[in-house]
CSV table of C-alpha atoms in Angstrom, one decimal:
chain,number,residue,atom,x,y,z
I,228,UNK,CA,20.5,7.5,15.3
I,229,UNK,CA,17.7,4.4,15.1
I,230,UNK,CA,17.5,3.0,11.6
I,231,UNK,CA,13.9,3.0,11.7
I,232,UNK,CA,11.3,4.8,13.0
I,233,UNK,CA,7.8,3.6,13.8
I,234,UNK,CA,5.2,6.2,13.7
I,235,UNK,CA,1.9,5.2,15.2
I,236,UNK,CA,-0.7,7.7,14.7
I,237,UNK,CA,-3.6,7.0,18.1
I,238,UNK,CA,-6.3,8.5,19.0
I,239,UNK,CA,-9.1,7.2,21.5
I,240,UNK,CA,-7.6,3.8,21.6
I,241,UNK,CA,-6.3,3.6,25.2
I,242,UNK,CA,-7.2,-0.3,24.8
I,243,UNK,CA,-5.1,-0.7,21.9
I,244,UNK,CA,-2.1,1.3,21.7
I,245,UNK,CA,-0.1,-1.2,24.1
I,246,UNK,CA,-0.8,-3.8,21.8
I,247,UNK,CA,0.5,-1.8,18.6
I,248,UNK,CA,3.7,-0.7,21.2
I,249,UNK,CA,4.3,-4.3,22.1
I,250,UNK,CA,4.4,-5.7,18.8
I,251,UNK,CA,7.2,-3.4,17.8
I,252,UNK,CA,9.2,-4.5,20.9
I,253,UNK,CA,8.9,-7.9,19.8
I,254,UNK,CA,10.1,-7.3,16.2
I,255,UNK,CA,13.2,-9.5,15.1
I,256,UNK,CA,14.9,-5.7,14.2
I,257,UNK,CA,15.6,-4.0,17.3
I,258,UNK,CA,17.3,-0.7,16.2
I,259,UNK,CA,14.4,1.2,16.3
I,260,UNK,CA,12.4,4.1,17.7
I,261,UNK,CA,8.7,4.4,18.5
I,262,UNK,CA,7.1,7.9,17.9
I,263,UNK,CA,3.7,7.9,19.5
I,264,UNK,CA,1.5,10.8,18.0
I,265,UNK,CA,-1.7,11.8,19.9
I,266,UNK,CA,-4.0,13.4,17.9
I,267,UNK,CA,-6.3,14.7,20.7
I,268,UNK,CA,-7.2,12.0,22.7
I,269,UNK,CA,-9.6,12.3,25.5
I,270,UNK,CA,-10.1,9.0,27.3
I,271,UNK,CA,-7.1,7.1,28.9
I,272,UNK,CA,-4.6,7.3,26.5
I,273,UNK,CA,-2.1,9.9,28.2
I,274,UNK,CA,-2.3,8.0,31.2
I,275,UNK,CA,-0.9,4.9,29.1
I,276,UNK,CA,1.4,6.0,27.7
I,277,UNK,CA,3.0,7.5,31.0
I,278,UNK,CA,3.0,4.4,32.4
I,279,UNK,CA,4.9,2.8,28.9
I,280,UNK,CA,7.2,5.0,29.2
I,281,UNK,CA,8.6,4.3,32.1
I,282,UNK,CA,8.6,1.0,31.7
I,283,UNK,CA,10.8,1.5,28.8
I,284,UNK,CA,14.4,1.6,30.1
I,285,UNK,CA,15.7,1.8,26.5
I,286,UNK,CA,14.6,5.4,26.3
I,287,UNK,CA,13.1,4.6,22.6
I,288,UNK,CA,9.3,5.3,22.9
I,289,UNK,CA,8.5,8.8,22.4
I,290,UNK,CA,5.2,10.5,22.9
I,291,UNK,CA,3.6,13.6,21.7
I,292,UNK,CA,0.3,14.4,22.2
I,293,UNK,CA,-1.5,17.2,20.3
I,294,UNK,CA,-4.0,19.8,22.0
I,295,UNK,CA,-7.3,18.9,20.3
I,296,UNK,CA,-7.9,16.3,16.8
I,297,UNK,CA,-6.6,17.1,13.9
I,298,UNK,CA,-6.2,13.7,12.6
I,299,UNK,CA,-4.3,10.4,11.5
I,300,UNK,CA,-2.8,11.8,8.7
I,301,UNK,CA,-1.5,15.5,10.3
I,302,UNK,CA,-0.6,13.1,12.9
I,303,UNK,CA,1.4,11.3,10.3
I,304,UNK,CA,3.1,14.3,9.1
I,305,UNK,CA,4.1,15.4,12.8
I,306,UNK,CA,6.0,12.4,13.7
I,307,UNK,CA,7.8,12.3,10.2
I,308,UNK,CA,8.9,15.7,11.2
I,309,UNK,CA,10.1,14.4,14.3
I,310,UNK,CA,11.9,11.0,13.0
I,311,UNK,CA,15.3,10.8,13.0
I,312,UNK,CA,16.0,7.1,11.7
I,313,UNK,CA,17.0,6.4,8.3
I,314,UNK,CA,14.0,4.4,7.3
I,315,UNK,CA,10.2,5.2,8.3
I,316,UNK,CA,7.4,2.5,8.9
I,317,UNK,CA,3.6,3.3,9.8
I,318,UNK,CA,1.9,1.2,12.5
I,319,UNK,CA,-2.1,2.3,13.1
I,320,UNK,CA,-3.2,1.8,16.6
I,321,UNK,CA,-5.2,-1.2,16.5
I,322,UNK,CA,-3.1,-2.9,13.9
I,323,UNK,CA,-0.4,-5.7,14.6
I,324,UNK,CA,2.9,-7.0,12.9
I,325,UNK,CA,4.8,-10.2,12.7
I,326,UNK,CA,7.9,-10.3,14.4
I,327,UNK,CA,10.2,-10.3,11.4
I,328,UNK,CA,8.3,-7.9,9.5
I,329,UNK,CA,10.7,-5.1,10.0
I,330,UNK,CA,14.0,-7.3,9.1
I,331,UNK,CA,12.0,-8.2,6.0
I,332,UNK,CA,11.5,-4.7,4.6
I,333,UNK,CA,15.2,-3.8,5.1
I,334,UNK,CA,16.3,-7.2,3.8
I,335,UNK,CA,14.8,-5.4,0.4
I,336,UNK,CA,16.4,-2.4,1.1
I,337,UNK,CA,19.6,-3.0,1.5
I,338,UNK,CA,19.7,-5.5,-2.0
I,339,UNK,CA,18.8,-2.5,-4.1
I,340,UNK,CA,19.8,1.0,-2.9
I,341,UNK,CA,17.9,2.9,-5.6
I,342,UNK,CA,14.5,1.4,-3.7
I,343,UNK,CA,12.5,4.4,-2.3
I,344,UNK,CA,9.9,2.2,-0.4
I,345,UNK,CA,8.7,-1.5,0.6
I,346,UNK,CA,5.4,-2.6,1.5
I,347,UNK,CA,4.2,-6.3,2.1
I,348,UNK,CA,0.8,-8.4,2.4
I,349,UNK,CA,-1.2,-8.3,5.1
I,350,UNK,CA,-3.9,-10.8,6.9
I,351,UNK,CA,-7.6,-9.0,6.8
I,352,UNK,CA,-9.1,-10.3,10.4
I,353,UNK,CA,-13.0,-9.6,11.1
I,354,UNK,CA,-12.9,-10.4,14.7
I,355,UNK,CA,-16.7,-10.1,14.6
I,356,UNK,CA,-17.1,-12.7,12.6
I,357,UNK,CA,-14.0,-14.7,13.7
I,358,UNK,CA,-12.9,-15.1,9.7
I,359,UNK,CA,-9.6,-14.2,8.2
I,360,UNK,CA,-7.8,-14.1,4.8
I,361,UNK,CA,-4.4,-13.0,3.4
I,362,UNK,CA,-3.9,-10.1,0.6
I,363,UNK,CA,-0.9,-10.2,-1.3
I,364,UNK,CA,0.8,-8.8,-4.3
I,365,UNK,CA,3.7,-9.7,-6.0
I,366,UNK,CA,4.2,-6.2,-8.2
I,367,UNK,CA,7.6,-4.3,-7.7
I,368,UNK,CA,10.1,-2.5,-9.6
I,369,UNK,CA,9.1,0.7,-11.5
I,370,UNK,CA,5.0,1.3,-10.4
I,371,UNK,CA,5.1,4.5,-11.9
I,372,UNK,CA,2.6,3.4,-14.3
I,373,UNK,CA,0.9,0.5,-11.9
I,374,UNK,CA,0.4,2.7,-9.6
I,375,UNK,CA,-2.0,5.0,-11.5
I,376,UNK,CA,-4.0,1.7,-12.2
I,377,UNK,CA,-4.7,1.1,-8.9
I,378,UNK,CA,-3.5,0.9,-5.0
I,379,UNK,CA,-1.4,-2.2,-5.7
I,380,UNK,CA,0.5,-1.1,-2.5
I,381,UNK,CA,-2.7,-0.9,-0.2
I,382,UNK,CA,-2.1,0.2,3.7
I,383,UNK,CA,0.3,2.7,6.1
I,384,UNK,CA,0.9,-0.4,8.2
I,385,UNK,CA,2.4,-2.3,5.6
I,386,UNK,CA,4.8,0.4,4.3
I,387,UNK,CA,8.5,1.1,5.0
I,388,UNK,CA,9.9,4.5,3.2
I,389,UNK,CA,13.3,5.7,3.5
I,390,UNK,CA,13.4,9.2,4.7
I,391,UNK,CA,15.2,10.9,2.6
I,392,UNK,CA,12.2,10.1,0.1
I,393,UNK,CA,9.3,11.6,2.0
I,394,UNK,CA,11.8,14.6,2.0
I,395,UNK,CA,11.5,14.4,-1.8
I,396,UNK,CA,8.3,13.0,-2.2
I,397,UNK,CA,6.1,15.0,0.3
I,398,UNK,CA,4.3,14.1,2.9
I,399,UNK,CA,0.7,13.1,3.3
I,400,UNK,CA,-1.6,15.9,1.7
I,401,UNK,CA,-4.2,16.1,5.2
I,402,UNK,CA,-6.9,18.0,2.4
I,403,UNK,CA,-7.7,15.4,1.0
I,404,UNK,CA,-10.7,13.6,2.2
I,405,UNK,CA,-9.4,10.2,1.8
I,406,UNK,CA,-6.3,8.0,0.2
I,407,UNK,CA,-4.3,9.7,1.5
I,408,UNK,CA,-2.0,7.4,1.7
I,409,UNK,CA,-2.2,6.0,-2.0
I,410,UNK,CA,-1.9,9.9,-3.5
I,411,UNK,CA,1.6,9.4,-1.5
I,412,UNK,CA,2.2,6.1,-3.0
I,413,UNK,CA,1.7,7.9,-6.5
I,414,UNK,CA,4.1,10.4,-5.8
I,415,UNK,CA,6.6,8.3,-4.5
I,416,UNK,CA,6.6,5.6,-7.1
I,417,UNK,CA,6.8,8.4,-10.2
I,418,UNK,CA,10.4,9.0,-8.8
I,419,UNK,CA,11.4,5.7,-6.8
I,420,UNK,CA,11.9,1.9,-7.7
I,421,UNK,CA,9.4,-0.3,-5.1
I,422,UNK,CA,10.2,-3.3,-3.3
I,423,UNK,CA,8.0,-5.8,-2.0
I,424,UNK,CA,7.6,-8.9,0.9
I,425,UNK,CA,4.8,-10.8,-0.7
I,426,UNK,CA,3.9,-12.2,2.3
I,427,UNK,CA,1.1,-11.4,5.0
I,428,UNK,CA,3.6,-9.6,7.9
I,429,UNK,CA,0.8,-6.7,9.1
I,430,UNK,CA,-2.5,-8.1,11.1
I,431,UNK,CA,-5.3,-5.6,9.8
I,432,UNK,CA,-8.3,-6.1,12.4
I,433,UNK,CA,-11.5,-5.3,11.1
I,434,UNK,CA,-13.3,-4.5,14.8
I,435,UNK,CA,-16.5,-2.3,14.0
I,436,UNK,CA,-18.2,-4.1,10.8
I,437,UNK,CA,-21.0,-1.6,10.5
I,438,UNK,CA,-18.7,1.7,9.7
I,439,UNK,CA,-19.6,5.2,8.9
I,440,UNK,CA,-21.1,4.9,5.5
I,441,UNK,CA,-20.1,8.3,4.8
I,442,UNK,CA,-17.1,7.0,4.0
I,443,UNK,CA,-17.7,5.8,0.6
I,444,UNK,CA,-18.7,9.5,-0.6
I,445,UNK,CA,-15.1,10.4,1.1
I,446,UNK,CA,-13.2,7.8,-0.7
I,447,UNK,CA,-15.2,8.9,-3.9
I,448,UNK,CA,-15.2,12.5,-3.8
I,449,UNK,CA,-10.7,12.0,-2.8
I,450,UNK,CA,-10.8,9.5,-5.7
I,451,UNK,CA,-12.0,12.8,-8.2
I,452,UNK,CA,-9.2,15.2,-6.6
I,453,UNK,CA,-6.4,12.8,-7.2
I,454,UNK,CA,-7.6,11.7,-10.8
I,455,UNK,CA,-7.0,15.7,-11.1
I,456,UNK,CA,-4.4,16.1,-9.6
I,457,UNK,CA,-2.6,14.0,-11.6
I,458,UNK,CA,-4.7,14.2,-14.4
I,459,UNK,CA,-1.5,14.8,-16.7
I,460,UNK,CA,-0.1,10.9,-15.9
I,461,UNK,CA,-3.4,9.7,-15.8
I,462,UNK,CA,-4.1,11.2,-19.9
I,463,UNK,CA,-0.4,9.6,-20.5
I,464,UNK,CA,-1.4,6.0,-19.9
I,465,UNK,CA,-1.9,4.2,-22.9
I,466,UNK,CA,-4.8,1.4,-22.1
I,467,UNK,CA,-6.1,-1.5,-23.5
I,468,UNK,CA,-9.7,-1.8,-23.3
I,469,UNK,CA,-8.9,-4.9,-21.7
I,470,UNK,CA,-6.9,-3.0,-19.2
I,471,UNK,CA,-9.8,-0.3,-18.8
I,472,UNK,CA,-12.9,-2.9,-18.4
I,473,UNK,CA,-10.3,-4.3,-15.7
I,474,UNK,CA,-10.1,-0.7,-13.5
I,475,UNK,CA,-13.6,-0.4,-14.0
I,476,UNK,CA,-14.3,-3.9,-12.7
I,477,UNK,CA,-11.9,-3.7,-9.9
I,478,UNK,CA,-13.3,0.0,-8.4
I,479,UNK,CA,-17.2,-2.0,-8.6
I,480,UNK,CA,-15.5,-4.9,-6.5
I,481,UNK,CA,-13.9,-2.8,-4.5
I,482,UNK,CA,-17.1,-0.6,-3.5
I,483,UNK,CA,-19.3,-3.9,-3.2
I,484,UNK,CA,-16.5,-5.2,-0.4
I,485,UNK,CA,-16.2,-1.4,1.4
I,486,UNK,CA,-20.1,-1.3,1.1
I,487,UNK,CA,-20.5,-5.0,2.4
I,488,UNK,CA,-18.0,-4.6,5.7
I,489,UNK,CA,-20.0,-1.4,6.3
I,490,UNK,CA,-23.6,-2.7,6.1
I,491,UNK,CA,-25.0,-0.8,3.9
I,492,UNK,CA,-26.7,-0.9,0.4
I,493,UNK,CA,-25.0,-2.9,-2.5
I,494,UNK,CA,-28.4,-1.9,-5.2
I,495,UNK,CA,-26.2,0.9,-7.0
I,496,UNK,CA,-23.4,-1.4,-7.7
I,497,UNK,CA,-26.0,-4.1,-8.6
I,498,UNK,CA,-27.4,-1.5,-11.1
I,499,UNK,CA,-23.9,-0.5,-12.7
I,500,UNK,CA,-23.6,-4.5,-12.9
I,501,UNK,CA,-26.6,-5.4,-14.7
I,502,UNK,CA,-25.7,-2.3,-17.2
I,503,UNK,CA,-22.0,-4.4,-17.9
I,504,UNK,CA,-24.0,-7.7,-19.0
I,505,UNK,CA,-23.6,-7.5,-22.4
I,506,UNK,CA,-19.9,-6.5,-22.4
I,507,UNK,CA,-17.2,-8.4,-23.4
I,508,UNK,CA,-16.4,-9.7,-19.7
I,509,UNK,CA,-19.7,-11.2,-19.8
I,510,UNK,CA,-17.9,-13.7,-16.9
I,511,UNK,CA,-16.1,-11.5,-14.8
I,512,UNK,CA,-19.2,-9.4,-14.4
I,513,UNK,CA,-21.4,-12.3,-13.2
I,514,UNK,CA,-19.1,-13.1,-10.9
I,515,UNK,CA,-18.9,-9.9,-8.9
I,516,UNK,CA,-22.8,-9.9,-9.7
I,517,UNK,CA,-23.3,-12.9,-7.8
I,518,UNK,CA,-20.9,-11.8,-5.1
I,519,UNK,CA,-23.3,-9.0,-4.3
I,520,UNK,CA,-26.4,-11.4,-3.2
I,521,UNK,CA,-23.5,-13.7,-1.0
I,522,UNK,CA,-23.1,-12.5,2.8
I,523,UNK,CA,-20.4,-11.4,4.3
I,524,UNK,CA,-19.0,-13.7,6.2
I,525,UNK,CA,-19.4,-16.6,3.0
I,526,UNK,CA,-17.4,-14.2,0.7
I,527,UNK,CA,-13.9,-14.1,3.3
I,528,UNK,CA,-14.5,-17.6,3.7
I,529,UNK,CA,-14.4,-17.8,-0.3
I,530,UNK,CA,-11.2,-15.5,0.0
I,531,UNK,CA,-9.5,-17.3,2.6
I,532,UNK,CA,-10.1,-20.6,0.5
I,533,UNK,CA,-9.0,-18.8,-2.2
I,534,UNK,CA,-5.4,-17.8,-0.8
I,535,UNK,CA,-4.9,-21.8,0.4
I,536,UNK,CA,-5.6,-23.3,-3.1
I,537,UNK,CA,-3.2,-20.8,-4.4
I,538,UNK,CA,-0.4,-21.7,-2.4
I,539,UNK,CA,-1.2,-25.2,-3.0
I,540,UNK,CA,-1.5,-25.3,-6.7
């Protein structure tokens, strides 16, 4: 039995899957398995992975490919059904690791057995614009409450769980329309101590700038199901208003960024903005009011300068 299984989800992506494949072959950790889920691919992919397959000797790449999309996070769900290591990590298809991102995770692991799941930081790359900056968080322990506050744990890619807790825990719930991935996180951390590698170990590549702007109506309308769904924790937190002006502040910075990478309008958050100016965080909403009139490519320079005075201060 592996100790961890990787689970990348593809679909379409015949250019990048090698690269996903190759950079858990060159992980530190080598007891590992590699469960490739196809979720309907029609280009080049099957072909691909044929060919990667035999090239691995080990016999430690699996494939499955499904007969039409149904997708990443059914795909997801298959391959958990399918792993047999002891620990599970995600890898997306046109995300990369660092070599010693795996030994990291169980590094964490194995100091604190009653830990249910590790995540680390991760590097944001816009190829287009050949810019970059690193997005870290130091929060671990009990999240139960953290959690609720916000996605403190952030991407599949960066996460390790062990199995036994997504037996628990659930899986990922594919009717939802978005975050997925973060309604897991909420489950998980209401039942599970989280640890953490606060340091950048997943490459996230932002390819295609100018997204689907439907997708902020998706991550909206999933962000009212799972404020119902767990409406009973959510009515148990016991907030400042400091602590509330915070959320409301973060989801309006959040939206300009999504909104920003995808092109589209930033006037409605501008709008929520000016109505904030005579609140008590009279700073903190100038700032995110100016952000909106900066361009892209200025504002992950300002984040990338950001993370380097950090580390130096």
């Amino acid at each position: 039995m592996p100790n961890v299984s990787v689970i990348i989800p593809t679909h379409n992506r015949s250019s990048l899957i090698a690269g996903a494949i190759d950079s858990v072959y060159n992980q530190t950790e080598q007891d590992f398995e590699i469960i490739v889920v196809d979720d309907g691919s029609t280009d080049d992919t099957p072909i691909i992975m044929d060919k990667l397959q035999k090239q691995d000797k080990s016999g430690r790449l699996k494939y499955f490919r499904l007969d039409r999309p149904h997708g990443a996070n059914y795909a997801r769900n298959y391959g958990i059904e399918r792993a047999t290591g002891e620990f599970i990590a995600f890898l997306d298809d046109d995300d990369r690791w660092r070599p010693n991102k795996l030994e990291s995770q169980l590094a964490v692991f194995e100091s604190d057995k009653s830990i249910g799941l590790v995540y680390t930081g991760k590097e944001m790359i816009y190829e287009e614009l050949g810019l970059n900056y690193c997005s870290t968080s130091r929060k671990q322990g009990d999240m139960s409450r953290d959690i609720l506050i916000g996605n403190f744990i952030g991407s599949t890619s960066s996460v390790m769980i062990r199995n036994y807790v997504l037996d628990k825990s659930g899986m990922f719930d594919i009717d939802l329309p978005a975050k997925q991935d973060y309604d897991l996180w909420i489950r998980i951390c209401q039942s599970y101590k989280v640890g953490v590698v606060p340091k950048p170990l997943v490459l996230y590549y932002i390819r295609n700038i100018n997204r689907i702007s439907s997708d902020l109506d998706k991550r909206r309308r999933a962000e009212s199901i799972i404020n119902e769904k767990y409406k009973e924790l959510m009515d148990s937190l016991v907030l400042s208003n400091q602590e509330k002006s915070d959320i409301e502040l973060r989801k309006l910075l959040y939206e300009l960024k999504f909104l920003k990478e995808s092109g589209n309008s930033v006037v409605d958050v501008r709008r929520r903005l000016f109505g904030k100016i005579i609140s008590k965080h009279l700073l903190k909403v100038l700032f995110i009011l100016t952000a909106s009139y900066i361009p892209l490519k200025y504002w992950i320079r300002y984040k990338s300068f950001q993370q380097k005075y950090r580390k130096s201060a």
